[in-house]
mmCIF file of C-alpha atoms in Angstrom:
data_model
loop_
_atom_site.group_PDB
_atom_site.id
_atom_site.type_symbol
_atom_site.label_atom_id
_atom_site.label_comp_id
_atom_site.label_asym_id
_atom_site.label_seq_id
_atom_site.Cartn_x
_atom_site.Cartn_y
_atom_site.Cartn_z
ATOM 1 C CA LYS A 20 -17.834 -9.034 -4.253
ATOM 2 C CA ALA A 21 -13.977 -10.998 -2.461
ATOM 3 C CA GLY A 22 -12.338 -8.681 -1.985
ATOM 4 C CA VAL A 23 -7.882 -9.590 -3.102
ATOM 5 C CA THR A 24 -6.655 -12.894 -1.900
ATOM 6 C CA GLN A 25 -2.551 -14.059 -1.807
ATOM 7 C CA THR A 26 -1.557 -17.195 -1.138
ATOM 8 C CA PRO A 27 0.204 -18.540 0.825
ATOM 9 C CA ARG A 28 0.103 -16.402 3.734
ATOM 10 C CA TYR A 29 2.505 -17.095 5.620
ATOM 11 C CA LEU A 30 6.100 -19.350 3.445
ATOM 12 C CA ILE A 31 9.461 -20.439 4.963
ATOM 13 C CA LYS A 32 12.214 -20.966 2.846
ATOM 14 C CA THR A 33 16.210 -21.269 3.213
ATOM 15 C CA ARG A 34 18.398 -18.792 1.308
ATOM 16 C CA GLY A 35 19.411 -19.699 -2.620
ATOM 17 C CA GLN A 36 15.246 -21.317 -3.151
ATOM 18 C CA GLN A 37 13.130 -19.767 -5.716
ATOM 19 C CA VAL A 38 9.441 -19.327 -4.887
ATOM 20 C CA THR A 39 6.529 -18.322 -6.116
ATOM 21 C CA LEU A 40 3.923 -16.367 -4.995
ATOM 22 C CA SER A 41 0.317 -16.196 -6.012
ATOM 23 C CA CYS A 42 -2.368 -12.908 -5.897
ATOM 24 C CA SER A 43 -6.068 -12.837 -7.352
ATOM 25 C CA PRO A 44 -7.291 -9.665 -7.320
ATOM 26 C CA ILE A 45 -10.490 -8.559 -7.696
ATOM 27 C CA SER A 46 -13.220 -9.710 -9.860
ATOM 28 C CA GLY A 47 -13.167 -7.517 -12.929
ATOM 29 C CA HIS A 48 -10.268 -5.226 -11.827
ATOM 30 C CA ARG A 49 -7.013 -5.780 -14.239
ATOM 31 C CA SER A 50 -4.539 -4.229 -13.119
ATOM 32 C CA VAL A 51 -2.484 -6.438 -10.377
ATOM 33 C CA SER A 52 0.548 -4.349 -8.688
ATOM 34 C CA TRP A 53 3.118 -5.900 -5.985
ATOM 35 C CA TYR A 54 5.188 -4.236 -3.171
ATOM 36 C CA GLN A 55 6.940 -4.971 -0.733
ATOM 37 C CA GLN A 56 7.386 -4.403 2.998
ATOM 38 C CA THR A 57 10.149 -4.626 4.689
ATOM 39 C CA PRO A 58 11.155 -2.841 8.344
ATOM 40 C CA GLY A 59 13.217 -0.768 6.963
ATOM 41 C CA GLN A 60 12.713 0.299 3.717
ATOM 42 C CA GLY A 61 8.762 0.620 4.812
ATOM 43 C CA LEU A 62 6.729 -0.338 1.341
ATOM 44 C CA GLN A 63 7.418 -0.634 -1.964
ATOM 45 C CA PHE A 64 7.001 -0.978 -5.556
ATOM 46 C CA LEU A 65 7.678 -3.543 -7.014
ATOM 47 C CA PHE A 66 5.506 -4.043 -10.945
ATOM 48 C CA GLU A 67 2.625 -3.799 -12.021
ATOM 49 C CA TYR A 68 1.213 -5.958 -14.366
ATOM 50 C CA PHE A 69 -2.206 -4.945 -17.334
ATOM 51 C CA SER A 70 -3.590 -7.371 -19.393
ATOM 52 C CA GLU A 71 -0.772 -9.868 -19.018
ATOM 53 C CA THR A 72 2.283 -6.857 -20.463
ATOM 54 C CA GLN A 73 4.063 -5.328 -17.277
ATOM 55 C CA ARG A 74 3.154 -1.552 -17.488
ATOM 56 C CA ASN A 75 5.208 -0.962 -14.635
ATOM 57 C CA LYS A 76 8.970 -1.699 -12.872
ATOM 58 C CA GLY A 77 10.440 -0.961 -9.521
ATOM 59 C CA ASN A 78 14.386 -0.667 -8.698
ATOM 60 C CA PHE A 79 14.623 -4.407 -7.500
ATOM 61 C CA PRO A 80 17.256 -7.013 -8.930
ATOM 62 C CA GLY A 81 16.101 -9.421 -11.973
ATOM 63 C CA ARG A 82 15.521 -12.021 -9.650
ATOM 64 C CA PHE A 83 11.919 -11.030 -8.843
ATOM 65 C CA SER A 84 10.385 -11.184 -11.461
ATOM 66 C CA GLY A 85 6.708 -11.950 -11.932
ATOM 67 C CA ARG A 86 3.572 -12.411 -14.665
ATOM 68 C CA GLN A 87 -0.230 -12.226 -14.815
ATOM 69 C CA PHE A 88 -2.968 -14.290 -16.767
ATOM 70 C CA SER A 89 -5.177 -14.061 -18.998
ATOM 71 C CA ASN A 90 -7.496 -14.378 -16.344
ATOM 72 C CA SER A 91 -5.585 -11.424 -14.516
ATOM 73 C CA ARG A 92 -4.480 -13.985 -11.652
ATOM 74 C CA SER A 93 -0.714 -12.649 -11.686
ATOM 75 C CA GLU A 94 2.295 -14.362 -10.183
ATOM 76 C CA MET A 95 5.064 -12.550 -7.980
ATOM 77 C CA ASN A 96 8.796 -15.276 -7.869
ATOM 78 C CA VAL A 97 12.249 -14.874 -6.881
ATOM 79 C CA SER A 98 15.016 -16.504 -7.251
ATOM 80 C CA THR A 99 18.366 -17.364 -5.408
ATOM 81 C CA LEU A 100 16.416 -16.065 -2.172
ATOM 82 C CA GLU A 101 18.452 -14.274 0.169
ATOM 83 C CA LEU A 102 18.273 -13.736 3.773
ATOM 84 C CA GLY A 103 17.028 -9.227 2.716
ATOM 85 C CA ASP A 104 14.497 -10.803 0.719
ATOM 86 C CA SER A 105 12.213 -12.107 3.866
ATOM 87 C CA ALA A 106 9.213 -9.137 3.493
ATOM 88 C CA LEU A 107 5.449 -8.849 3.471
ATOM 89 C CA TYR A 108 4.531 -8.958 -0.025
ATOM 90 C CA LEU A 109 1.706 -7.278 -1.012
ATOM 91 C CA CYS A 110 -0.861 -7.468 -3.826
ATOM 92 C CA ALA A 111 -3.255 -4.870 -5.649
ATOM 93 C CA SER A 112 -5.746 -4.303 -7.431
ATOM 94 C CA SER A 113 -8.058 -1.568 -9.712
ATOM 95 C CA LEU A 114 -9.532 -1.831 -12.316
ATOM 96 C CA GLY A 115 -7.251 -0.338 -14.898
ATOM 97 C CA VAL A 116 -4.373 1.242 -16.002
ATOM 98 C CA THR A 117 -6.935 4.659 -15.540
ATOM 99 C CA ASN A 118 -7.920 4.067 -12.741
ATOM 100 C CA THR A 119 -5.377 4.382 -9.471
ATOM 101 C CA GLU A 120 -7.957 3.097 -6.466
ATOM 102 C CA ALA A 121 -6.056 0.188 -5.278
ATOM 103 C CA PHE A 122 -7.907 -3.111 -3.416
ATOM 104 C CA PHE A 123 -5.432 -5.150 -0.830
ATOM 105 C CA GLY A 124 -4.533 -8.575 -0.051
ATOM 106 C CA GLN A 125 -4.253 -9.463 3.373
ATOM 107 C CA GLY A 126 -0.567 -10.370 2.958
ATOM 108 C CA THR A 127 2.593 -13.549 1.925
ATOM 109 C CA ARG A 128 4.526 -13.365 5.198
ATOM 110 C CA LEU A 129 7.754 -14.805 3.947
ATOM 111 C CA THR A 130 10.906 -15.693 5.875
ATOM 112 C CA VAL A 131 14.399 -17.247 4.894
ATOM 113 C CA VAL A 132 16.427 -18.561 6.731
ATOM 114 C CA ALA B 2 10.592 11.331 -9.133
ATOM 115 C CA GLN B 3 7.102 11.699 -5.939
ATOM 116 C CA SER B 4 8.039 11.081 -2.493
ATOM 117 C CA VAL B 5 6.219 11.122 0.661
ATOM 118 C CA THR B 6 6.862 12.092 4.530
ATOM 119 C CA GLN B 7 5.120 11.337 7.499
ATOM 120 C CA PRO B 8 6.925 13.047 9.796
ATOM 121 C CA ASP B 9 6.130 11.072 13.226
ATOM 122 C CA ILE B 10 6.745 7.643 13.694
ATOM 123 C CA HIS B 11 4.686 7.092 16.771
ATOM 124 C CA ILE B 12 1.576 8.645 18.016
ATOM 125 C CA THR B 13 -0.228 8.599 21.294
ATOM 126 C CA VAL B 14 -3.998 9.524 22.186
ATOM 127 C CA SER B 15 -5.970 8.924 24.943
ATOM 128 C CA GLU B 16 -9.955 7.010 23.874
ATOM 129 C CA GLY B 17 -12.226 9.928 22.506
ATOM 130 C CA ALA B 18 -9.541 12.913 22.113
ATOM 131 C CA SER B 19 -9.087 14.572 18.509
ATOM 132 C CA LEU B 20 -6.225 12.996 16.295
ATOM 133 C CA GLU B 21 -3.940 14.584 13.666
ATOM 134 C CA LEU B 22 -2.066 12.724 11.736
ATOM 135 C CA ARG B 23 1.109 14.670 9.042
ATOM 136 C CA CYS B 24 0.977 14.001 5.333
ATOM 137 C CA ASN B 25 3.655 15.340 3.705
ATOM 138 C CA TYR B 26 4.293 14.564 -0.475
ATOM 139 C CA SER B 27 6.320 15.455 -3.704
ATOM 140 C CA TYR B 28 5.337 15.462 -6.760
ATOM 141 C CA GLY B 29 5.551 17.768 -9.939
ATOM 142 C CA ALA B 30 1.909 18.184 -10.828
ATOM 143 C CA THR B 31 -1.468 17.531 -9.371
ATOM 144 C CA PRO B 32 -1.109 14.192 -7.637
ATOM 145 C CA TYR B 33 -3.786 11.207 -6.152
ATOM 146 C CA LEU B 34 -4.002 11.007 -2.998
ATOM 147 C CA PHE B 35 -4.945 7.962 -0.036
ATOM 148 C CA TRP B 36 -4.250 6.654 3.364
ATOM 149 C CA TYR B 37 -3.987 3.685 4.429
ATOM 150 C CA VAL B 38 -4.714 1.320 7.297
ATOM 151 C CA GLN B 39 -2.914 -1.468 8.508
ATOM 152 C CA SER B 40 -3.436 -3.812 11.616
ATOM 153 C CA PRO B 41 -1.026 -6.182 12.739
ATOM 154 C CA GLY B 42 -0.142 -9.049 10.549
ATOM 155 C CA GLN B 43 -2.681 -8.139 7.574
ATOM 156 C CA GLY B 44 -3.088 -5.690 4.693
ATOM 157 C CA LEU B 45 -3.562 -2.776 3.793
ATOM 158 C CA GLN B 46 -7.363 -1.450 4.348
ATOM 159 C CA LEU B 47 -8.236 1.842 1.722
ATOM 160 C CA LEU B 48 -9.347 4.929 4.442
ATOM 161 C CA LEU B 49 -9.815 7.782 1.938
ATOM 162 C CA LYS B 50 -8.476 9.351 -0.682
ATOM 163 C CA TYR B 51 -8.523 12.531 -3.016
ATOM 164 C CA PHE B 52 -8.431 12.891 -6.879
ATOM 165 C CA SER B 53 -10.329 15.967 -7.275
ATOM 166 C CA GLY B 54 -12.388 18.796 -6.103
ATOM 167 C CA ASP B 55 -13.254 19.188 -2.803
ATOM 168 C CA THR B 56 -9.962 19.763 -0.596
ATOM 169 C CA LEU B 57 -12.093 18.098 2.184
ATOM 170 C CA VAL B 58 -12.043 14.517 1.299
ATOM 171 C CA GLN B 59 -14.637 11.838 4.118
ATOM 172 C CA GLY B 60 -13.355 8.681 4.879
ATOM 173 C CA ILE B 61 -14.487 5.173 6.675
ATOM 174 C CA LYS B 62 -14.553 4.590 9.693
ATOM 175 C CA GLY B 63 -15.439 8.624 10.790
ATOM 176 C CA PHE B 64 -11.802 9.898 8.899
ATOM 177 C CA GLU B 65 -11.348 13.281 7.760
ATOM 178 C CA ALA B 66 -8.958 14.369 5.435
ATOM 179 C CA GLU B 67 -7.466 17.759 3.342
ATOM 180 C CA PHE B 68 -5.761 18.668 0.511
ATOM 181 C CA LYS B 69 -3.617 21.884 0.907
ATOM 182 C CA ARG B 70 -2.221 22.495 -2.480
ATOM 183 C CA SER B 71 0.239 25.332 -0.942
ATOM 184 C CA GLN B 72 1.371 23.717 1.700
ATOM 185 C CA SER B 73 1.496 20.119 0.052
ATOM 186 C CA SER B 74 0.061 18.224 2.731
ATOM 187 C CA PHE B 75 -2.689 15.500 2.978
ATOM 188 C CA ASN B 76 -3.562 15.191 6.502
ATOM 189 C CA LEU B 77 -5.908 13.021 8.870
ATOM 190 C CA ARG B 78 -7.998 13.824 11.406
ATOM 191 C CA LYS B 79 -11.007 12.402 13.161
ATOM 192 C CA PRO B 80 -12.395 14.049 16.121
ATOM 193 C CA SER B 81 -12.672 11.470 18.470
ATOM 194 C CA VAL B 82 -10.479 8.067 18.307
ATOM 195 C CA HIS B 83 -11.714 4.954 19.379
ATOM 196 C CA TRP B 84 -9.776 2.404 21.225
ATOM 197 C CA SER B 85 -10.461 -0.453 17.717
ATOM 198 C CA ASP B 86 -7.989 2.789 16.078
ATOM 199 C CA ALA B 87 -5.044 1.452 17.614
ATOM 200 C CA ALA B 88 -2.927 0.466 14.061
ATOM 201 C CA GLU B 89 -0.830 2.601 11.752
ATOM 202 C CA TYR B 90 -1.690 4.808 8.850
ATOM 203 C CA PHE B 91 0.367 4.592 5.771
ATOM 204 C CA CYS B 92 -0.397 7.674 3.657
ATOM 205 C CA ALA B 93 0.958 7.558 0.072
ATOM 206 C CA VAL B 94 1.099 9.033 -3.557
ATOM 207 C CA ALA B 95 0.120 8.127 -7.065
ATOM 208 C CA GLY B 96 0.603 10.107 -10.729
ATOM 209 C CA SER B 97 -0.303 9.218 -13.926
ATOM 210 C CA GLY B 98 1.131 7.135 -16.182
ATOM 211 C CA SER B 99 4.672 5.810 -15.698
ATOM 212 C CA ALA B 100 4.477 7.042 -12.362
ATOM 213 C CA ARG B 101 0.613 5.571 -11.431
ATOM 214 C CA GLN B 102 2.664 2.877 -8.851
ATOM 215 C CA LEU B 103 2.314 3.674 -4.726
ATOM 216 C CA THR B 104 4.690 5.837 -3.234
ATOM 217 C CA PHE B 105 4.272 5.307 1.147
ATOM 218 C CA GLY B 106 5.897 7.150 3.642
ATOM 219 C CA SER B 107 6.918 5.922 6.472
ATOM 220 C CA GLY B 108 4.395 4.814 8.230
ATOM 221 C CA THR B 109 2.602 6.290 11.871
ATOM 222 C CA GLN B 110 2.107 4.093 13.908
ATOM 223 C CA LEU B 111 -0.960 4.609 16.236
ATOM 224 C CA THR B 112 -2.101 3.787 20.129
ATOM 225 C CA VAL B 113 -5.322 4.929 22.184
ATOM 226 C CA LEU B 114 -4.643 4.963 25.770
ATOM 227 C CA PRO B 115 -7.824 4.155 26.853
#
């Protein structure tokens, strides 16, 4: 069974631009969560989607948004990029809202210059 | 709010030696507890999890962890470390309902000496 797939793996953007990251969960998994990993702040929860609905949201500014499609694939968008948005963005999938076991993708490394 | 503390930022052990990585959590109810491992530039791989039942849980790659409610701890152990175990290890806690997202500790970097 294929794992969680994140695209692209690496991305370089300029301050002020926007970026969209994609995540395809494990087949059959309906819940997708996003995390940001930085050396200074560690791993922080961004948001969770289940059945195309945002179920939970972390403490990030409104520039960070996401969505989930009917096939459970998810995208996250960051607008007006700042240097501090440089991070590894990790997507995790799980079966559903009552199942907490999460499987992670390899991440997208975003560099803002 | 839930939180996790990993008191050791960096641990160095010799190959073949035993290993224990410490994790303390804070959560009001019975938590779901996890250990993940991350190699450089990679995502997180689940080593083991505790949801309920037997407090000693076995995971992949020969790892085990013990849940101790009285100490709010979930320490990771391995009897004999291999060079390939060098990586960063994260302990995480999750609750239920609105608190079901993973809250991670700051991680412990493991170096294995030959």
